[in-house]
Amino acid sequence: MFTDQPNMPLVRRLATVVSGAETGRSSLQTLQAVGSAIAGAAYFVYLIAATSSFARFGGLAASWWLPLSMVVVVASGLGLFWVGVSGRLDRLLPVAAAAAIAYLVLMTLWFVAWNGTSTRSGDADPTIIVWFTIIPALACLALVLAERPVLAVTNLVVAGALSEAVASAGDYGLDTVLRSVWSIAWCAVFLAMGATSVAFARRLDQTRSATVAAARDLAREDIRDIESRRADALVHDRIIAFLLALPPGRPTSATRSAAAAVLHELDHWWDEPIEADAPVDAREFVQRLRTTVARLGADVAVRADVDASVTARYHGDTTPALLDSAAEAVRNFHRHAGAEASCVVLAVVHDDEITVTVADDGIGYDPDETPPGRLGVSFGITGRMAAVPGGSSSVLSAPGHGTRVRLRWERP
């Protein structure tokens, strides 16, 4: 249903109907509105075109029949035009049915008002024949737009035969029957086109609804996936990492602060990150990398080689993925490399490429003997980088030869 705006100028409102500017309108509603307005306007076009000849034809009937016919035509046209322009599509079927019935009654009353004068239809003004043929077709078209094709066809057959009988003005014969068949067949072509348009519009609406539903389901899946990944990241990067780093003995003030920070994140784990999608430049990225590594311990050095322009920006999940993956590699160093091991983080930053390498000289390990589902590597490093467009990672290690984790991102 359209929003009724009674103060809108008629020309502007009609342009709104045709352009589809009304909100919440389906393709079928647009077709119904535009088609109703055109059908209503056509009543007046044909009436004006056949005014003189129709008046002469009215001389074959009582004086009241001609004014009544004018009222029927004008009322039918106004009704359909109002439905189209106002968007009151719930009134389309009643108005179309009323127009169809009014025309049938008018043609039936012709035989009551007819004064018995016979006029050969072949000598009659052809605009009269066109007028009697087109007028019932307009009501039938409105019924098709109202999704009542059976009523439209029934009305077309009855009204077509009746209008040809009236147009013949008593001169009935085989020609009358043939003209009736021809006029009905000719109008049926336009009704078929209208029915096809209605079916196409309805199919388009169904396709649109299915697409919207599919997009909505996909959005729900994305939300569930984001929720799952954020929960996994919180559990692994904060809770498990804090518990593994918890020193024995009485907790220090730093330990209490770290525990409070973890509890705060648990309370607000679904809050939207304030700077989740904020772009950063190369300098800001390096600063965040230094801060991230420093929080995990003061014994890991960070070296950066920045060769990026001041206008270079890194968007989306790029920098969070690099920072979190680097933090996981540093945590693994603290847990597994050994007490005498040292570690360094090297960052190379270009306009369209960032490489972060976390290298240590610890005890190392054999990657082939490590379970593939090990959480620290598969989730915290390789899985996280693989989820970023343009992201990749590699882990090189061997017993007694330390470990090197290489994180790389290229702008897609």
CSV table of C-alpha atoms in Angstrom, one decimal:
chain,number,residue,atom,x,y,z
A,1,MET,CA,0.0,0.0,0.0
A,2,PHE,CA,1.3,3.4,-0.9
A,3,THR,CA,1.4,6.4,1.4
A,4,ASP,CA,-1.4,8.7,0.5
A,5,GLN,CA,-0.3,12.3,0.0
A,6,PRO,CA,-3.4,14.4,-0.7
A,7,ASN,CA,-1.5,17.7,-1.0
A,8,MET,CA,0.9,16.5,-3.7
A,9,PRO,CA,0.2,18.1,-7.1
A,10,LEU,CA,-1.4,15.8,-9.6
A,11,VAL,CA,1.4,16.0,-12.1
A,12,ARG,CA,4.0,15.3,-9.5
A,13,ARG,CA,2.0,12.4,-8.0
A,14,LEU,CA,1.6,10.8,-11.5
A,15,ALA,CA,5.4,11.2,-12.0
A,16,THR,CA,5.9,9.5,-8.7
A,17,VAL,CA,3.7,6.6,-9.7
A,18,VAL,CA,5.5,6.1,-13.0
A,19,SER,CA,9.0,6.5,-11.6
A,20,GLY,CA,8.4,4.1,-8.6
A,21,ALA,CA,9.6,6.7,-6.1
A,22,GLU,CA,7.0,5.5,-3.5
A,23,THR,CA,8.6,3.4,-0.8
A,24,GLY,CA,7.6,-0.1,0.0
A,25,ARG,CA,6.1,-0.8,-3.5
A,26,SER,CA,6.5,-4.1,-5.2
A,27,SER,CA,6.9,-4.6,-8.9
A,28,LEU,CA,3.3,-5.9,-9.2
A,29,GLN,CA,2.0,-2.8,-7.3
A,30,THR,CA,3.9,-0.5,-9.6
A,31,LEU,CA,2.4,-2.3,-12.7
A,32,GLN,CA,-1.1,-2.1,-11.2
A,33,ALA,CA,-0.7,1.6,-10.4
A,34,VAL,CA,0.7,2.6,-13.7
A,35,GLY,CA,-1.7,0.4,-15.7
A,36,SER,CA,-4.7,1.7,-13.8
A,37,ALA,CA,-3.8,5.3,-14.4
A,38,ILE,CA,-3.2,4.7,-18.2
A,39,ALA,CA,-6.5,2.8,-18.5
A,40,GLY,CA,-8.4,5.6,-16.8
A,41,ALA,CA,-6.8,8.2,-19.0
A,42,ALA,CA,-7.6,6.1,-22.1
A,43,TYR,CA,-11.3,6.4,-21.3
A,44,PHE,CA,-11.1,10.2,-21.8
A,45,VAL,CA,-8.9,9.9,-24.9
A,46,TYR,CA,-11.4,7.7,-26.7
A,47,LEU,CA,-14.4,9.7,-25.5
A,48,ILE,CA,-12.9,12.9,-26.8
A,49,ALA,CA,-11.9,11.3,-30.1
A,50,ALA,CA,-15.4,10.0,-30.8
A,51,THR,CA,-17.5,12.8,-29.3
A,52,SER,CA,-19.1,14.1,-32.5
A,53,SER,CA,-19.8,10.8,-34.1
A,54,PHE,CA,-20.9,9.3,-30.8
A,55,ALA,CA,-23.4,12.2,-30.4
A,56,ARG,CA,-24.8,11.5,-33.8
A,57,PHE,CA,-25.1,7.8,-32.9
A,58,GLY,CA,-27.0,8.8,-29.8
A,59,GLY,CA,-29.7,10.2,-32.0
A,60,LEU,CA,-30.9,6.7,-32.6
A,61,ALA,CA,-31.9,6.4,-28.9
A,62,ALA,CA,-33.9,8.2,-26.3
A,63,SER,CA,-32.5,11.5,-25.1
A,64,TRP,CA,-31.5,10.2,-21.7
A,65,TRP,CA,-29.2,7.4,-23.1
A,66,LEU,CA,-26.4,9.7,-24.4
A,67,PRO,CA,-25.9,11.7,-21.2
A,68,LEU,CA,-26.0,8.5,-19.2
A,69,SER,CA,-23.3,6.9,-21.4
A,70,MET,CA,-21.1,10.0,-20.9
A,71,VAL,CA,-21.5,9.7,-17.2
A,72,VAL,CA,-20.6,6.0,-17.2
A,73,VAL,CA,-17.5,6.6,-19.3
A,74,VAL,CA,-16.3,9.6,-17.3
A,75,ALA,CA,-16.9,7.9,-13.9
A,76,SER,CA,-15.1,4.7,-15.0
A,77,GLY,CA,-12.1,6.7,-16.3
A,78,LEU,CA,-12.0,8.8,-13.1
A,79,GLY,CA,-12.2,5.8,-10.9
A,80,LEU,CA,-9.4,3.9,-12.5
A,81,PHE,CA,-7.2,7.0,-12.8
A,82,TRP,CA,-7.8,7.7,-9.1
A,83,VAL,CA,-6.8,4.2,-8.2
A,84,GLY,CA,-3.5,4.5,-10.1
A,85,VAL,CA,-2.5,8.0,-9.0
A,86,SER,CA,-3.5,7.6,-5.3
A,87,GLY,CA,-2.1,4.1,-5.0
A,88,ARG,CA,-5.3,2.7,-3.4
A,89,LEU,CA,-4.7,-0.6,-5.1
A,90,ASP,CA,-7.1,-2.3,-2.6
A,91,ARG,CA,-9.8,-0.5,-4.6
A,92,LEU,CA,-8.6,-1.7,-8.0
A,93,LEU,CA,-10.9,-4.8,-8.2
A,94,PRO,CA,-14.1,-3.0,-7.1
A,95,VAL,CA,-13.5,-0.1,-9.4
A,96,ALA,CA,-12.6,-2.3,-12.4
A,97,ALA,CA,-15.7,-4.6,-11.7
A,98,ALA,CA,-17.9,-1.5,-11.4
A,99,ALA,CA,-16.6,-0.1,-14.7
A,100,ALA,CA,-17.2,-3.5,-16.5
A,101,ILE,CA,-20.7,-3.9,-15.1
A,102,ALA,CA,-21.7,-0.2,-15.8
A,103,TYR,CA,-20.7,-0.7,-19.4
A,104,LEU,CA,-22.8,-3.9,-19.7
A,105,VAL,CA,-25.8,-2.1,-18.2
A,106,LEU,CA,-25.3,0.8,-20.5
A,107,MET,CA,-25.2,-1.4,-23.6
A,108,THR,CA,-28.2,-3.3,-22.4
A,109,LEU,CA,-30.2,-0.1,-21.9
A,110,TRP,CA,-29.5,0.8,-25.5
A,111,PHE,CA,-32.1,-1.7,-26.6
A,112,VAL,CA,-34.6,0.0,-24.2
A,113,ALA,CA,-33.7,3.5,-25.5
A,114,TRP,CA,-33.4,2.6,-29.1
A,115,ASN,CA,-36.0,4.3,-31.3
A,116,GLY,CA,-35.9,1.5,-33.9
A,117,THR,CA,-34.0,3.4,-36.6
A,118,SER,CA,-31.7,1.1,-38.6
A,119,THR,CA,-28.3,2.3,-39.7
A,120,ARG,CA,-25.9,0.1,-41.6
A,121,SER,CA,-22.7,-0.2,-39.5
A,122,GLY,CA,-20.6,-0.2,-42.7
A,123,ASP,CA,-21.8,3.3,-43.4
A,124,ALA,CA,-21.3,4.4,-39.8
A,125,ASP,CA,-18.4,6.6,-38.6
A,126,PRO,CA,-15.5,4.2,-37.9
A,127,THR,CA,-14.6,6.0,-34.7
A,128,ILE,CA,-17.9,4.7,-33.2
A,129,ILE,CA,-16.9,1.1,-34.0
A,130,VAL,CA,-13.5,1.8,-32.4
A,131,TRP,CA,-15.1,3.4,-29.4
A,132,PHE,CA,-17.5,0.5,-28.8
A,133,THR,CA,-14.6,-2.0,-29.2
A,134,ILE,CA,-12.0,-0.3,-26.9
A,135,ILE,CA,-14.1,0.8,-24.0
A,136,PRO,CA,-15.0,-2.7,-22.7
A,137,ALA,CA,-11.3,-3.8,-23.3
A,138,LEU,CA,-10.2,-1.1,-20.8
A,139,ALA,CA,-12.3,-2.5,-18.0
A,140,CYS,CA,-11.1,-6.0,-18.9
A,141,LEU,CA,-7.5,-4.8,-18.7
A,142,ALA,CA,-8.2,-3.4,-15.3
A,143,LEU,CA,-9.6,-6.8,-14.2
A,144,VAL,CA,-6.4,-8.4,-15.5
A,145,LEU,CA,-4.3,-6.0,-13.4
A,146,ALA,CA,-6.4,-6.9,-10.4
A,147,GLU,CA,-5.4,-10.5,-11.1
A,148,ARG,CA,-8.9,-11.7,-12.2
A,149,PRO,CA,-8.2,-13.0,-15.7
A,150,VAL,CA,-11.2,-15.3,-15.8
A,151,LEU,CA,-13.6,-12.4,-15.1
A,152,ALA,CA,-11.7,-10.3,-17.6
A,153,VAL,CA,-12.1,-12.9,-20.4
A,154,THR,CA,-15.8,-13.5,-19.6
A,155,ASN,CA,-16.5,-9.8,-19.6
A,156,LEU,CA,-14.6,-9.4,-22.9
A,157,VAL,CA,-16.7,-12.0,-24.6
A,158,VAL,CA,-20.0,-10.7,-23.3
A,159,ALA,CA,-19.2,-7.0,-23.7
A,160,GLY,CA,-17.6,-7.5,-27.1
A,161,ALA,CA,-20.6,-9.3,-28.5
A,162,LEU,CA,-23.0,-6.8,-27.0
A,163,SER,CA,-21.1,-3.7,-28.2
A,164,GLU,CA,-21.0,-5.0,-31.8
A,165,ALA,CA,-24.8,-5.6,-31.6
A,166,VAL,CA,-25.3,-2.1,-30.4
A,167,ALA,CA,-22.9,-0.7,-33.1
A,168,SER,CA,-24.9,-2.6,-35.8
A,169,ALA,CA,-28.0,-0.6,-34.8
A,170,GLY,CA,-30.4,-3.3,-35.9
A,171,ASP,CA,-28.5,-4.3,-39.0
A,172,TYR,CA,-27.6,-7.8,-37.7
A,173,GLY,CA,-26.1,-10.6,-39.8
A,174,LEU,CA,-23.1,-12.7,-40.4
A,175,ASP,CA,-20.9,-9.6,-40.6
A,176,THR,CA,-21.9,-8.7,-37.0
A,177,VAL,CA,-20.8,-12.1,-35.7
A,178,LEU,CA,-17.5,-11.9,-37.6
A,179,ARG,CA,-16.8,-8.4,-36.4
A,180,SER,CA,-17.5,-9.5,-32.8
A,181,VAL,CA,-15.1,-12.4,-33.1
A,182,TRP,CA,-12.5,-10.1,-34.7
A,183,SER,CA,-12.8,-7.4,-32.0
A,184,ILE,CA,-12.7,-9.9,-29.2
A,185,ALA,CA,-9.6,-11.6,-30.6
A,186,TRP,CA,-7.9,-8.2,-31.2
A,187,CYS,CA,-8.6,-7.1,-27.6
A,188,ALA,CA,-7.6,-10.5,-26.3
A,189,VAL,CA,-4.0,-9.9,-27.5
A,190,PHE,CA,-3.7,-6.9,-25.2
A,191,LEU,CA,-5.2,-8.8,-22.3
A,192,ALA,CA,-2.7,-11.6,-22.9
A,193,MET,CA,0.1,-9.0,-22.8
A,194,GLY,CA,-1.3,-7.6,-19.6
A,195,ALA,CA,-1.6,-11.0,-18.0
A,196,THR,CA,2.0,-11.8,-19.0
A,197,SER,CA,3.2,-8.5,-17.4
A,198,VAL,CA,1.3,-9.3,-14.2
A,199,ALA,CA,2.8,-12.8,-14.1
A,200,PHE,CA,6.3,-11.4,-14.8
A,201,ALA,CA,5.9,-8.8,-12.1
A,202,ARG,CA,4.7,-11.3,-9.5
A,203,ARG,CA,7.7,-13.6,-10.4
A,204,LEU,CA,10.0,-10.7,-10.1
A,205,ASP,CA,8.6,-10.0,-6.6
A,206,GLN,CA,9.0,-13.6,-5.6
A,207,THR,CA,12.6,-13.7,-6.8
A,208,ARG,CA,13.3,-10.4,-5.0
A,209,SER,CA,11.8,-11.8,-1.8
A,210,ALA,CA,13.8,-15.0,-2.1
A,211,THR,CA,17.0,-13.0,-2.7
A,212,VAL,CA,16.3,-10.8,0.4
A,213,ALA,CA,15.5,-13.9,2.5
A,214,ALA,CA,18.8,-15.6,1.3
A,215,ALA,CA,20.7,-12.4,2.1
A,216,ARG,CA,19.1,-12.2,5.5
A,217,ASP,CA,20.0,-15.8,6.2
A,218,LEU,CA,23.6,-15.2,5.0
A,219,ALA,CA,23.8,-12.2,7.3
A,220,ARG,CA,22.7,-14.3,10.2
A,221,GLU,CA,25.3,-16.9,9.4
A,222,ASP,CA,27.9,-14.1,9.2
A,223,ILE,CA,26.8,-12.8,12.6
A,224,ARG,CA,27.0,-16.3,14.1
A,225,ASP,CA,30.4,-16.8,12.6
A,226,ILE,CA,31.7,-13.4,13.9
A,227,GLU,CA,30.3,-14.3,17.3
A,228,SER,CA,32.0,-17.6,17.3
A,229,ARG,CA,35.4,-16.2,16.2
A,230,ARG,CA,35.3,-13.5,18.7
A,231,ALA,CA,34.4,-15.9,21.5
A,232,ASP,CA,37.2,-18.3,20.4
A,233,ALA,CA,39.7,-15.4,20.2
A,234,LEU,CA,38.7,-14.2,23.7
A,235,VAL,CA,39.1,-17.6,25.2
A,236,HIS,CA,42.4,-18.4,23.6
A,237,ASP,CA,44.1,-15.0,23.4
A,238,ARG,CA,43.0,-13.7,26.8
A,239,ILE,CA,41.8,-16.4,29.2
A,240,ILE,CA,44.1,-19.3,28.2
A,241,ALA,CA,47.0,-16.9,27.6
A,242,PHE,CA,46.5,-15.3,31.1
A,243,LEU,CA,46.2,-18.7,32.8
A,244,LEU,CA,49.4,-20.0,31.1
A,245,ALA,CA,51.3,-16.8,32.0
A,246,LEU,CA,50.1,-16.8,35.6
A,247,PRO,CA,53.2,-17.0,37.9
A,248,PRO,CA,53.2,-19.2,41.0
A,249,GLY,CA,52.8,-17.6,44.5
A,250,ARG,CA,50.9,-14.6,45.6
A,251,PRO,CA,49.4,-12.6,42.8
A,252,THR,CA,51.1,-9.2,42.2
A,253,SER,CA,49.4,-6.0,41.5
A,254,ALA,CA,50.2,-6.4,37.8
A,255,THR,CA,48.6,-9.9,37.9
A,256,ARG,CA,45.5,-8.5,39.5
A,257,SER,CA,45.2,-5.8,36.9
A,258,ALA,CA,45.6,-8.3,34.1
A,259,ALA,CA,42.9,-10.5,35.7
A,260,ALA,CA,40.6,-7.5,36.0
A,261,ALA,CA,41.1,-6.6,32.4
A,262,VAL,CA,40.2,-10.2,31.4
A,263,LEU,CA,37.1,-10.1,33.5
A,264,HIS,CA,36.1,-6.8,31.9
A,265,GLU,CA,36.4,-8.2,28.5
A,266,LEU,CA,34.2,-11.2,29.5
A,267,ASP,CA,31.6,-8.7,30.7
A,268,HIS,CA,31.7,-6.8,27.4
A,269,TRP,CA,32.8,-9.4,24.9
A,270,TRP,CA,30.0,-8.6,22.4
A,271,ASP,CA,30.5,-4.8,22.5
A,272,GLU,CA,31.4,-3.5,19.1
A,273,PRO,CA,35.1,-2.7,19.0
A,274,ILE,CA,35.5,1.0,18.8
A,275,GLU,CA,38.3,1.0,16.2
A,276,ALA,CA,37.6,-2.3,14.6
A,277,ASP,CA,37.4,-0.9,11.1
A,278,ALA,CA,39.3,2.3,11.6
A,279,PRO,CA,42.1,2.6,9.0
A,280,VAL,CA,45.7,3.2,10.3
A,281,ASP,CA,48.8,4.4,8.6
A,282,ALA,CA,52.2,2.7,8.7
A,283,ARG,CA,53.4,4.6,11.7
A,284,GLU,CA,50.4,3.8,13.8
A,285,PHE,CA,50.7,0.1,12.8
A,286,VAL,CA,54.3,-0.1,14.0
A,287,GLN,CA,53.4,1.7,17.3
A,288,ARG,CA,50.6,-0.8,17.9
A,289,LEU,CA,52.9,-3.7,17.1
A,290,ARG,CA,55.4,-2.4,19.7
A,291,THR,CA,52.7,-1.9,22.3
A,292,THR,CA,51.3,-5.4,21.7
A,293,VAL,CA,54.7,-7.1,22.0
A,294,ALA,CA,55.6,-5.0,25.1
A,295,ARG,CA,52.5,-6.1,26.9
A,296,LEU,CA,53.7,-9.7,26.7
A,297,GLY,CA,57.1,-9.1,28.1
A,298,ALA,CA,60.0,-6.6,28.0
A,299,ASP,CA,62.6,-9.0,26.6
A,300,VAL,CA,61.4,-9.1,23.0
A,301,ALA,CA,62.8,-6.4,20.7
A,302,VAL,CA,60.8,-4.9,17.8
A,303,ARG,CA,62.5,-3.6,14.7
A,304,ALA,CA,60.7,-1.9,11.9
A,305,ASP,CA,61.6,-0.9,8.4
A,306,VAL,CA,59.0,1.5,7.1
A,307,ASP,CA,59.0,2.3,3.4
A,308,ALA,CA,55.4,3.5,3.0
A,309,SER,CA,54.0,6.8,1.9
A,310,VAL,CA,52.3,9.0,4.4
A,311,THR,CA,49.0,8.5,2.6
A,312,ALA,CA,49.0,4.7,2.8
A,313,ARG,CA,46.2,3.3,4.9
A,314,TYR,CA,45.4,-0.3,6.0
A,315,HIS,CA,41.8,-1.1,6.5
A,316,GLY,CA,39.4,-3.7,7.8
A,317,ASP,CA,40.8,-6.8,9.6
A,318,THR,CA,44.3,-6.4,8.2
A,319,THR,CA,46.1,-4.9,11.1
A,320,PRO,CA,44.2,-6.7,13.9
A,321,ALA,CA,45.0,-10.0,12.2
A,322,LEU,CA,48.7,-9.2,11.9
A,323,LEU,CA,48.9,-7.9,15.5
A,324,ASP,CA,47.0,-10.8,17.0
A,325,SER,CA,49.0,-13.4,15.1
A,326,ALA,CA,52.3,-11.7,16.1
A,327,ALA,CA,51.1,-11.7,19.7
A,328,GLU,CA,50.3,-15.4,19.5
A,329,ALA,CA,53.8,-16.1,18.1
A,330,VAL,CA,55.4,-14.1,20.9
A,331,ARG,CA,53.3,-16.0,23.5
A,332,ASN,CA,54.5,-19.3,22.0
A,333,PHE,CA,58.1,-18.1,22.4
A,334,HIS,CA,57.5,-17.3,26.1
A,335,ARG,CA,55.9,-20.7,26.7
A,336,HIS,CA,58.1,-23.1,24.7
A,337,ALA,CA,61.4,-21.5,23.6
A,338,GLY,CA,63.2,-22.0,26.9
A,339,ALA,CA,64.6,-19.7,29.6
A,340,GLU,CA,67.8,-18.8,27.7
A,341,ALA,CA,66.2,-18.1,24.4
A,342,SER,CA,65.9,-14.7,22.8
A,343,CYS,CA,63.3,-13.3,20.3
A,344,VAL,CA,63.0,-10.5,17.9
A,345,VAL,CA,60.1,-9.1,15.9
A,346,LEU,CA,60.9,-7.7,12.5
A,347,ALA,CA,58.3,-5.6,10.6
A,348,VAL,CA,58.6,-4.5,7.0
A,349,VAL,CA,55.9,-2.1,5.9
A,350,HIS,CA,55.2,-0.9,2.3
A,351,ASP,CA,52.2,0.8,0.8
A,352,ASP,CA,50.6,-2.5,-0.4
A,353,GLU,CA,52.4,-5.1,1.7
A,354,ILE,CA,53.3,-5.8,5.3
A,355,THR,CA,55.5,-8.5,6.6
A,356,VAL,CA,56.0,-9.4,10.2
A,357,THR,CA,58.5,-12.0,11.3
A,358,VAL,CA,58.8,-13.4,14.8
A,359,ALA,CA,62.1,-15.3,15.2
A,360,ASP,CA,63.6,-16.9,18.2
A,361,ASP,CA,66.7,-19.1,18.9
A,362,GLY,CA,64.9,-21.4,21.3
A,363,ILE,CA,64.7,-25.2,21.5
A,364,GLY,CA,62.4,-25.3,18.4
A,365,TYR,CA,60.2,-28.3,17.5
A,366,ASP,CA,59.3,-30.6,14.7
A,367,PRO,CA,56.2,-29.3,12.9
A,368,ASP,CA,55.5,-32.7,11.5
A,369,GLU,CA,55.1,-34.1,15.0
A,370,THR,CA,52.8,-31.3,16.1
A,371,PRO,CA,49.1,-32.2,16.1
A,372,PRO,CA,47.5,-30.3,13.2
A,373,GLY,CA,44.7,-29.0,15.4
A,374,ARG,CA,47.1,-27.4,17.9
A,375,LEU,CA,45.2,-24.2,18.9
A,376,GLY,CA,48.1,-21.8,19.2
A,377,VAL,CA,49.3,-22.3,15.6
A,378,SER,CA,46.2,-23.4,13.7
A,379,PHE,CA,43.8,-20.9,15.2
A,380,GLY,CA,46.0,-18.1,16.5
A,381,ILE,CA,48.3,-17.8,13.5
A,382,THR,CA,47.6,-19.7,10.3
A,383,GLY,CA,43.9,-19.7,10.6
A,384,ARG,CA,43.7,-16.1,11.6
A,385,MET,CA,45.9,-14.9,8.7
A,386,ALA,CA,44.1,-17.1,6.1
A,387,ALA,CA,40.8,-15.5,7.0
A,388,VAL,CA,42.1,-12.1,5.9
A,389,PRO,CA,42.0,-11.2,2.2
A,390,GLY,CA,45.6,-11.2,1.0
A,391,GLY,CA,46.9,-12.7,4.2
A,392,SER,CA,49.3,-15.7,4.5
A,393,SER,CA,51.6,-17.2,7.1
A,394,SER,CA,54.4,-19.8,7.5
A,395,VAL,CA,56.0,-21.4,10.5
A,396,LEU,CA,59.6,-22.8,10.1
A,397,SER,CA,61.1,-24.7,13.0
A,398,ALA,CA,63.4,-27.6,13.8
A,399,PRO,CA,64.6,-29.1,17.1
A,400,GLY,CA,67.6,-27.1,18.4
A,401,HIS,CA,67.3,-24.5,15.7
A,402,GLY,CA,64.6,-22.1,17.0
A,403,THR,CA,61.4,-21.0,15.3
A,404,ARG,CA,60.5,-18.4,12.7
A,405,VAL,CA,57.0,-17.3,12.2
A,406,ARG,CA,56.4,-15.2,9.0
A,407,LEU,CA,53.2,-13.2,8.6
A,408,ARG,CA,52.5,-11.5,5.3
A,409,TRP,CA,49.7,-9.4,3.9
A,410,GLU,CA,49.4,-8.1,0.4
A,411,ARG,CA,46.7,-5.6,-0.7
A,412,PRO,CA,44.2,-7.5,-2.9
